Amino acid sequence: MRTIAVLNQKGGVGKTTTAVNTAAALAAAGLKVAVIDLDPQAHLTIHLGLEPDTIESGSYKVLTQSAEFEKEIMLVRPNLWILPANINLVGAESELVSVVGRETILREAIQKVGDKFDYSLIDCAPSLGLLTLNALAAADEILIPLQPHFLALQGFGKLLQTVDLVNKRINPNLKVKGILLCMFDSRASLPNEVKADIEQFLDSARGTNCAWSQARILPVYIRRNIKLAEAPSYGKTIFEYEQNCHGAEDYKKVAEFIHTQSSQPSPQPDTQPSATGQNLI
């Protein structure tokens, strides 16, 4: 199973939209996909047509009550399962404060079902707390949705530093693999300037030991599309809501790119000591 954390500590950048629609496109291609909602706002859960207040199972029970991942997930579309979230997740960090190895609870839970899925995508909370740390400990790689304007870049460096810290202390396999530009307008100058700045920054990391040395901007971007904003209120993926719009075309290409990359060999990571028992938070 290939586990991808969809991560950005800034809200409103297309994180949940990316997780839902990329997963839906992979599932539509016949791949078995699990999506994991680690955001107390439960936007991914709502996007897939579930009502968080009525859900008793989910990520909260897996993290705080040692519930089995396989028993907590729900089949919501053909080939697509969800580990849902609700407001109870707000209390998870305080409940786990004295638990040894609290950063790796999710990793241990999903390792038990790794042979049953082709992909798992984790929708992270818009913060760098314990919930996100669990996602980073469990993931093989990170996909960062980013709006191409300068304010969106303000927390980018801190985000990468956190990833690098997790890579060195908890998850030596963790790598930032992709930056996905969302709400992109190729006709405007600013988005292209920001894109050039990101590319220059990523190029400077090539050949180093940092966690983003292999990162690249995806060769497909998500165009501005009102249909993507409307789909969640109907509890539908973009393919169910309007399969012929730009948003559907773009996310299908994102899924195709991700799956193509998974079939290509990647460089072996440097061997680093794992610190499963160490606490970062």
PDB file of N, CA and C in Angstrom, residues 17 28 30 56 59 72 81 94 123 129 154 164 168 220 234 259:
ATOM      1  N   THR A  17     -10.171  18.891  -1.056  1.00  0.00           N
ATOM      2  CA  THR A  17     -10.615  18.683  -2.446  1.00  0.00           C
ATOM      3  C   THR A  17      -9.660  17.768  -3.188  1.00  0.00           C
ATOM      4  N   ALA A  28     -11.894   4.854  -9.219  1.00  0.00           N
ATOM      5  CA  ALA A  28     -12.620   4.658 -10.484  1.00  0.00           C
ATOM      6  C   ALA A  28     -11.779   3.880 -11.486  1.00  0.00           C
ATOM      7  N   GLY A  30     -10.132   1.335 -10.727  1.00  0.00           N
ATOM      8  CA  GLY A  30     -10.118  -0.051 -10.293  1.00  0.00           C
ATOM      9  C   GLY A  30      -9.164  -0.347  -9.161  1.00  0.00           C
ATOM     10  N   GLU A  56     -20.167   7.043  14.792  1.00  0.00           N
ATOM     11  CA  GLU A  56     -19.538   6.655  16.048  1.00  0.00           C
ATOM     12  C   GLU A  56     -18.141   6.104  15.827  1.00  0.00           C
ATOM     13  N   SER A  59     -11.584   7.807  12.906  1.00  0.00           N
ATOM     14  CA  SER A  59     -10.181   8.029  13.253  1.00  0.00           C
ATOM     15  C   SER A  59      -9.983   8.290  14.747  1.00  0.00           C
ATOM     16  N   GLU A  72     -13.199   0.055  11.517  1.00  0.00           N
ATOM     17  CA  GLU A  72     -13.687   1.433  11.603  1.00  0.00           C
ATOM     18  C   GLU A  72     -13.931   2.079  10.235  1.00  0.00           C
ATOM     19  N   TRP A  81     -12.891   3.380   0.414  1.00  0.00           N
ATOM     20  CA  TRP A  81     -13.254   3.302   1.832  1.00  0.00           C
ATOM     21  C   TRP A  81     -12.828   4.583   2.538  1.00  0.00           C
ATOM     22  N   SER A  94      -5.044  15.986  23.568  1.00  0.00           N
ATOM     23  CA  SER A  94      -4.924  16.052  25.025  1.00  0.00           C
ATOM     24  C   SER A  94      -5.059  14.665  25.656  1.00  0.00           C
ATOM     25  N   ASP A 123      -6.031  12.984   4.750  1.00  0.00           N
ATOM     26  CA  ASP A 123      -6.350  14.409   4.741  1.00  0.00           C
ATOM     27  C   ASP A 123      -5.979  14.967   6.108  1.00  0.00           C
ATOM     28  N   GLY A 129       0.167  19.750  14.539  1.00  0.00           N
ATOM     29  CA  GLY A 129       0.061  19.127  15.850  1.00  0.00           C
ATOM     30  C   GLY A 129       0.184  17.617  15.790  1.00  0.00           C
ATOM     31  N   GLN A 154       4.293  31.593   2.833  1.00  0.00           N
ATOM     32  CA  GLN A 154       4.844  32.048   4.102  1.00  0.00           C
ATOM     33  C   GLN A 154       5.168  30.892   5.050  1.00  0.00           C
ATOM     34  N   ASP A 164      11.140  17.408   7.650  1.00  0.00           N
ATOM     35  CA  ASP A 164      12.523  16.948   7.758  1.00  0.00           C
ATOM     36  C   ASP A 164      12.804  16.390   9.154  1.00  0.00           C
ATOM     37  N   LYS A 168      13.860  12.497  10.083  1.00  0.00           N
ATOM     38  CA  LYS A 168      15.087  12.119  10.783  1.00  0.00           C
ATOM     39  C   LYS A 168      14.811  11.365  12.088  1.00  0.00           C
ATOM     40  N   VAL A 220       0.806  18.774 -13.891  1.00  0.00           N
ATOM     41  CA  VAL A 220      -0.588  19.162 -14.109  1.00  0.00           C
ATOM     42  C   VAL A 220      -0.993  20.052 -12.938  1.00  0.00           C
ATOM     43  N   TYR A 234     -22.981  19.003  -1.891  1.00  0.00           N
ATOM     44  CA  TYR A 234     -23.885  17.934  -2.324  1.00  0.00           C
ATOM     45  C   TYR A 234     -23.384  16.555  -1.887  1.00  0.00           C
ATOM     46  N   HIS A 259      -0.264   7.506 -10.062  1.00  0.00           N
ATOM     47  CA  HIS A 259      -0.191   6.059 -10.282  1.00  0.00           C
ATOM     48  C   HIS A 259       0.969   5.702 -11.208  1.00  0.00           C
TER      49      HIS A 259
END
